[in-house]
Amino acid sequence: MSLFPEEDVNAHYFARSDSSETLGTYSDHGFELEDQYWPTVEHYFQASKFEPNSDHRERIRLAPSPEKARKLGRTRWKAKVRNDWKKVREVIMTRGVYTKCRTHPDIAQQLLDTGDQRLVENSQYDYFWGCGRDRRGENTYGKVLMKVRAKLLAEQKEAESEGSSE
């Protein structure tokens, strides 16, 4: 028996911060949410750590890249992170990913095309959003994607059944 779990062959491993990974938060697929345009899910997620009308939140939204947005989102000495952040961060991430998929049908289809694969954010260092070095992390981002996939699939089935009942 190995110290690390075996790689799941029915899983799609990806890096959330890879801009070429369309299911990641860095992909260049902007969307409108909360009456503002967000260049990437990463911009939306990082900015959401701060109060809606703060200058720091706006700096993050306007950041030239998702890397810069992430860096600004981690500079907590410039602005106070909202008190409920740990409670709402997963909801915020889900909202961003879902809105991205609804804005870009091709991304939604790519997510649906993963079928019943387990989606795994393959981060060596992140044990909350990713699977961590030993693959025993929470994989919260992968779970967010799977929840969004299930919602998109349910919406698709509902639309099909409404279409067939006409």
PDB file of C-alpha atoms in Angstrom:
ATOM      1  CA  MET A   1       0.000   0.000   0.000  1.00  0.00           C
ATOM      2  CA  SER A   2       1.311   3.402  -1.013  1.00  0.00           C
ATOM      3  CA  LEU A   3       1.597   6.445   1.197  1.00  0.00           C
ATOM      4  CA  PHE A   4      -0.383   8.386  -1.448  1.00  0.00           C
ATOM      5  CA  PRO A   5      -3.732   7.323  -2.872  1.00  0.00           C
ATOM      6  CA  GLU A   6      -3.601   5.985  -6.403  1.00  0.00           C
ATOM      7  CA  GLU A   7      -4.628   8.378  -9.156  1.00  0.00           C
ATOM      8  CA  ASP A   8      -8.315   7.908  -9.933  1.00  0.00           C
ATOM      9  CA  VAL A   9      -8.522   6.804 -13.581  1.00  0.00           C
ATOM     10  CA  ASN A  10     -12.116   8.099 -13.822  1.00  0.00           C
ATOM     11  CA  ALA A  11     -11.075  11.602 -12.796  1.00  0.00           C
ATOM     12  CA  HIS A  12     -10.142  14.706 -14.712  1.00  0.00           C
ATOM     13  CA  TYR A  13      -7.155  16.366 -13.038  1.00  0.00           C
ATOM     14  CA  PHE A  14      -6.523  20.024 -13.859  1.00  0.00           C
ATOM     15  CA  ALA A  15      -4.970  23.185 -12.463  1.00  0.00           C
ATOM     16  CA  ARG A  16      -7.436  25.907 -11.523  1.00  0.00           C
ATOM     17  CA  SER A  17      -4.795  28.577 -12.166  1.00  0.00           C
ATOM     18  CA  ASP A  18      -3.892  27.372 -15.680  1.00  0.00           C
ATOM     19  CA  SER A  19      -5.263  30.044 -18.038  1.00  0.00           C
ATOM     20  CA  SER A  20      -5.514  27.494 -20.871  1.00  0.00           C
ATOM     21  CA  GLU A  21      -7.769  25.265 -18.717  1.00  0.00           C
ATOM     22  CA  THR A  22     -11.278  26.402 -19.613  1.00  0.00           C
ATOM     23  CA  LEU A  23     -12.737  24.915 -16.422  1.00  0.00           C
ATOM     24  CA  GLY A  24     -10.258  26.865 -14.285  1.00  0.00           C
ATOM     25  CA  THR A  25     -10.721  30.245 -12.645  1.00  0.00           C
ATOM     26  CA  TYR A  26      -7.994  31.908 -14.735  1.00  0.00           C
ATOM     27  CA  SER A  27      -9.541  31.197 -18.162  1.00  0.00           C
ATOM     28  CA  ASP A  28     -10.296  34.302 -20.186  1.00  0.00           C
ATOM     29  CA  HIS A  29     -14.091  33.965 -20.135  1.00  0.00           C
ATOM     30  CA  GLY A  30     -15.607  37.105 -18.659  1.00  0.00           C
ATOM     31  CA  PHE A  31     -19.173  37.579 -17.477  1.00  0.00           C
ATOM     32  CA  GLU A  32     -21.609  40.087 -15.997  1.00  0.00           C
ATOM     33  CA  LEU A  33     -22.556  39.579 -12.368  1.00  0.00           C
ATOM     34  CA  GLU A  34     -23.741  41.964  -9.663  1.00  0.00           C
ATOM     35  CA  ASP A  35     -24.068  44.725 -12.282  1.00  0.00           C
ATOM     36  CA  GLN A  36     -20.371  44.560 -13.149  1.00  0.00           C
ATOM     37  CA  TYR A  37     -18.171  42.878 -15.734  1.00  0.00           C
ATOM     38  CA  TRP A  38     -15.633  40.365 -14.413  1.00  0.00           C
ATOM     39  CA  PRO A  39     -12.764  39.309 -16.732  1.00  0.00           C
ATOM     40  CA  THR A  40     -12.352  35.901 -15.042  1.00  0.00           C
ATOM     41  CA  VAL A  41     -13.806  33.870 -12.190  1.00  0.00           C
ATOM     42  CA  GLU A  42     -10.562  34.582 -10.298  1.00  0.00           C
ATOM     43  CA  HIS A  43     -11.196  38.341 -10.500  1.00  0.00           C
ATOM     44  CA  TYR A  44     -14.732  37.864  -9.164  1.00  0.00           C
ATOM     45  CA  PHE A  45     -13.674  35.482  -6.409  1.00  0.00           C
ATOM     46  CA  GLN A  46     -10.755  37.582  -5.140  1.00  0.00           C
ATOM     47  CA  ALA A  47     -12.724  40.851  -5.259  1.00  0.00           C
ATOM     48  CA  SER A  48     -15.613  39.248  -3.376  1.00  0.00           C
ATOM     49  CA  LYS A  49     -13.423  38.938  -0.289  1.00  0.00           C
ATOM     50  CA  PHE A  50     -13.962  42.669   0.243  1.00  0.00           C
ATOM     51  CA  GLU A  51     -16.975  44.919   0.786  1.00  0.00           C
ATOM     52  CA  PRO A  52     -18.902  45.780  -2.404  1.00  0.00           C
ATOM     53  CA  ASN A  53     -18.073  49.482  -2.501  1.00  0.00           C
ATOM     54  CA  SER A  54     -14.426  49.298  -1.476  1.00  0.00           C
ATOM     55  CA  ASP A  55     -11.648  50.742  -3.630  1.00  0.00           C
ATOM     56  CA  HIS A  56      -9.619  47.577  -3.154  1.00  0.00           C
ATOM     57  CA  ARG A  57     -12.423  45.432  -4.581  1.00  0.00           C
ATOM     58  CA  GLU A  58     -12.534  47.673  -7.666  1.00  0.00           C
ATOM     59  CA  ARG A  59      -8.732  47.483  -8.069  1.00  0.00           C
ATOM     60  CA  ILE A  60      -9.016  43.694  -8.107  1.00  0.00           C
ATOM     61  CA  ARG A  61     -11.876  43.750 -10.635  1.00  0.00           C
ATOM     62  CA  LEU A  62      -9.811  45.954 -12.951  1.00  0.00           C
ATOM     63  CA  ALA A  63      -6.559  43.992 -12.509  1.00  0.00           C
ATOM     64  CA  PRO A  64      -4.803  43.315 -15.830  1.00  0.00           C
ATOM     65  CA  SER A  65      -4.573  39.553 -15.238  1.00  0.00           C
ATOM     66  CA  PRO A  66      -5.990  36.819 -12.996  1.00  0.00           C
ATOM     67  CA  GLU A  67      -2.531  36.448 -11.435  1.00  0.00           C
ATOM     68  CA  LYS A  68      -2.566  40.122 -10.443  1.00  0.00           C
ATOM     69  CA  ALA A  69      -6.161  39.817  -9.169  1.00  0.00           C
ATOM     70  CA  ARG A  70      -5.107  36.891  -6.985  1.00  0.00           C
ATOM     71  CA  LYS A  71      -2.103  38.788  -5.663  1.00  0.00           C
ATOM     72  CA  LEU A  72      -4.269  41.812  -4.826  1.00  0.00           C
ATOM     73  CA  GLY A  73      -6.849  39.546  -3.179  1.00  0.00           C
ATOM     74  CA  ARG A  74      -4.165  38.219  -0.897  1.00  0.00           C
ATOM     75  CA  THR A  75      -2.932  41.670   0.214  1.00  0.00           C
ATOM     76  CA  ARG A  76      -5.207  41.835   3.205  1.00  0.00           C
ATOM     77  CA  TRP A  77      -3.313  44.647   4.852  1.00  0.00           C
ATOM     78  CA  LYS A  78      -4.729  47.047   2.234  1.00  0.00           C
ATOM     79  CA  ALA A  79      -8.349  46.256   3.042  1.00  0.00           C
ATOM     80  CA  LYS A  80     -10.227  44.193   5.587  1.00  0.00           C
ATOM     81  CA  VAL A  81     -11.577  40.848   4.388  1.00  0.00           C
ATOM     82  CA  ARG A  82     -15.297  40.494   5.051  1.00  0.00           C
ATOM     83  CA  ASN A  83     -16.130  38.795   8.335  1.00  0.00           C
ATOM     84  CA  ASP A  84     -18.203  36.026   6.762  1.00  0.00           C
ATOM     85  CA  TRP A  85     -15.648  35.082   4.087  1.00  0.00           C
ATOM     86  CA  LYS A  86     -15.040  31.519   5.250  1.00  0.00           C
ATOM     87  CA  LYS A  87     -18.808  30.916   5.284  1.00  0.00           C
ATOM     88  CA  VAL A  88     -19.507  32.377   1.827  1.00  0.00           C
ATOM     89  CA  ARG A  89     -16.388  31.622  -0.230  1.00  0.00           C
ATOM     90  CA  GLU A  90     -17.724  28.373  -1.657  1.00  0.00           C
ATOM     91  CA  VAL A  91     -21.036  30.034  -2.604  1.00  0.00           C
ATOM     92  CA  ILE A  92     -19.124  32.907  -4.254  1.00  0.00           C
ATOM     93  CA  MET A  93     -16.973  30.468  -6.244  1.00  0.00           C
ATOM     94  CA  THR A  94     -20.049  28.474  -7.298  1.00  0.00           C
ATOM     95  CA  ARG A  95     -21.850  31.647  -8.392  1.00  0.00           C
ATOM     96  CA  GLY A  96     -18.851  32.737 -10.480  1.00  0.00           C
ATOM     97  CA  VAL A  97     -18.382  29.338 -12.160  1.00  0.00           C
ATOM     98  CA  TYR A  98     -22.109  28.930 -12.846  1.00  0.00           C
ATOM     99  CA  THR A  99     -22.406  32.441 -14.324  1.00  0.00           C
ATOM    100  CA  LYS A 100     -19.346  31.816 -16.506  1.00  0.00           C
ATOM    101  CA  CYS A 101     -20.966  28.617 -17.812  1.00  0.00           C
ATOM    102  CA  ARG A 102     -24.313  30.323 -18.468  1.00  0.00           C
ATOM    103  CA  THR A 103     -22.513  33.170 -20.270  1.00  0.00           C
ATOM    104  CA  HIS A 104     -20.353  30.832 -22.370  1.00  0.00           C
ATOM    105  CA  PRO A 105     -22.380  27.819 -23.583  1.00  0.00           C
ATOM    106  CA  ASP A 106     -19.214  26.203 -24.993  1.00  0.00           C
ATOM    107  CA  ILE A 107     -17.711  26.112 -21.477  1.00  0.00           C
ATOM    108  CA  ALA A 108     -20.958  24.682 -20.072  1.00  0.00           C
ATOM    109  CA  GLN A 109     -20.834  21.983 -22.752  1.00  0.00           C
ATOM    110  CA  GLN A 110     -17.208  21.168 -21.920  1.00  0.00           C
ATOM    111  CA  LEU A 111     -18.228  20.755 -18.298  1.00  0.00           C
ATOM    112  CA  LEU A 112     -21.194  18.573 -19.260  1.00  0.00           C
ATOM    113  CA  ASP A 113     -18.922  16.525 -21.538  1.00  0.00           C
ATOM    114  CA  THR A 114     -16.961  15.393 -18.482  1.00  0.00           C
ATOM    115  CA  GLY A 115     -19.921  13.096 -17.812  1.00  0.00           C
ATOM    116  CA  ASP A 116     -19.650  11.444 -14.430  1.00  0.00           C
ATOM    117  CA  GLN A 117     -15.905  11.973 -14.096  1.00  0.00           C
ATOM    118  CA  ARG A 118     -14.674  13.140 -10.742  1.00  0.00           C
ATOM    119  CA  LEU A 119     -13.151  16.588 -11.263  1.00  0.00           C
ATOM    120  CA  VAL A 120      -9.997  17.226  -9.265  1.00  0.00           C
ATOM    121  CA  GLU A 121      -8.163  20.519  -8.794  1.00  0.00           C
ATOM    122  CA  ASN A 122      -4.613  19.191  -8.805  1.00  0.00           C
ATOM    123  CA  SER A 123      -2.910  21.698  -6.524  1.00  0.00           C
ATOM    124  CA  GLN A 124       0.040  20.399  -4.544  1.00  0.00           C
ATOM    125  CA  TYR A 125      -0.236  23.156  -1.951  1.00  0.00           C
ATOM    126  CA  ASP A 126      -3.943  23.814  -1.602  1.00  0.00           C
ATOM    127  CA  TYR A 127      -5.719  21.307   0.612  1.00  0.00           C
ATOM    128  CA  PHE A 128      -9.007  23.229   0.654  1.00  0.00           C
ATOM    129  CA  TRP A 129      -9.688  24.078  -3.018  1.00  0.00           C
ATOM    130  CA  GLY A 130      -7.425  21.333  -4.356  1.00  0.00           C
ATOM    131  CA  CYS A 131      -6.424  17.779  -3.588  1.00  0.00           C
ATOM    132  CA  GLY A 132      -3.044  18.651  -2.081  1.00  0.00           C
ATOM    133  CA  ARG A 133       0.238  16.902  -2.605  1.00  0.00           C
ATOM    134  CA  ASP A 134      -0.996  13.603  -1.153  1.00  0.00           C
ATOM    135  CA  ARG A 135      -4.422  13.755  -2.912  1.00  0.00           C
ATOM    136  CA  ARG A 136      -6.185  13.773   0.445  1.00  0.00           C
ATOM    137  CA  GLY A 137      -7.285  17.412   0.311  1.00  0.00           C
ATOM    138  CA  GLU A 138     -10.865  18.657   0.262  1.00  0.00           C
ATOM    139  CA  ASN A 139     -10.927  19.306  -3.522  1.00  0.00           C
ATOM    140  CA  THR A 140     -13.579  21.955  -2.940  1.00  0.00           C
ATOM    141  CA  TYR A 141     -13.104  23.503  -6.394  1.00  0.00           C
ATOM    142  CA  GLY A 142     -13.626  20.119  -8.026  1.00  0.00           C
ATOM    143  CA  LYS A 143     -16.789  19.687  -5.953  1.00  0.00           C
ATOM    144  CA  VAL A 144     -17.985  23.153  -7.036  1.00  0.00           C
ATOM    145  CA  LEU A 145     -17.546  22.158 -10.677  1.00  0.00           C
ATOM    146  CA  MET A 146     -19.410  18.886 -10.139  1.00  0.00           C
ATOM    147  CA  LYS A 147     -22.307  20.760  -8.449  1.00  0.00           C
ATOM    148  CA  VAL A 148     -22.470  23.253 -11.321  1.00  0.00           C
ATOM    149  CA  ARG A 149     -22.359  20.345 -13.794  1.00  0.00           C
ATOM    150  CA  ALA A 150     -25.291  18.673 -12.000  1.00  0.00           C
ATOM    151  CA  LYS A 151     -27.284  21.939 -12.081  1.00  0.00           C
ATOM    152  CA  LEU A 152     -26.577  22.463 -15.789  1.00  0.00           C
ATOM    153  CA  LEU A 153     -27.582  18.873 -16.514  1.00  0.00           C
ATOM    154  CA  ALA A 154     -30.828  19.277 -14.555  1.00  0.00           C
ATOM    155  CA  GLU A 155     -31.593  22.507 -16.451  1.00  0.00           C
ATOM    156  CA  GLN A 156     -30.853  20.774 -19.758  1.00  0.00           C
ATOM    157  CA  LYS A 157     -33.170  17.863 -18.913  1.00  0.00           C
ATOM    158  CA  GLU A 158     -35.902  20.270 -17.784  1.00  0.00           C
ATOM    159  CA  ALA A 159     -35.629  22.244 -21.032  1.00  0.00           C
ATOM    160  CA  GLU A 160     -35.796  19.023 -23.050  1.00  0.00           C
ATOM    161  CA  SER A 161     -38.880  17.794 -21.194  1.00  0.00           C
ATOM    162  CA  GLU A 162     -40.594  21.171 -21.635  1.00  0.00           C
ATOM    163  CA  GLY A 163     -39.758  21.038 -25.338  1.00  0.00           C
ATOM    164  CA  SER A 164     -41.215  17.558 -25.749  1.00  0.00           C
ATOM    165  CA  SER A 165     -44.434  18.443 -23.915  1.00  0.00           C
ATOM    166  CA  GLU A 166     -45.326  21.257 -26.324  1.00  0.00           C
TER     167      GLU A 166
END
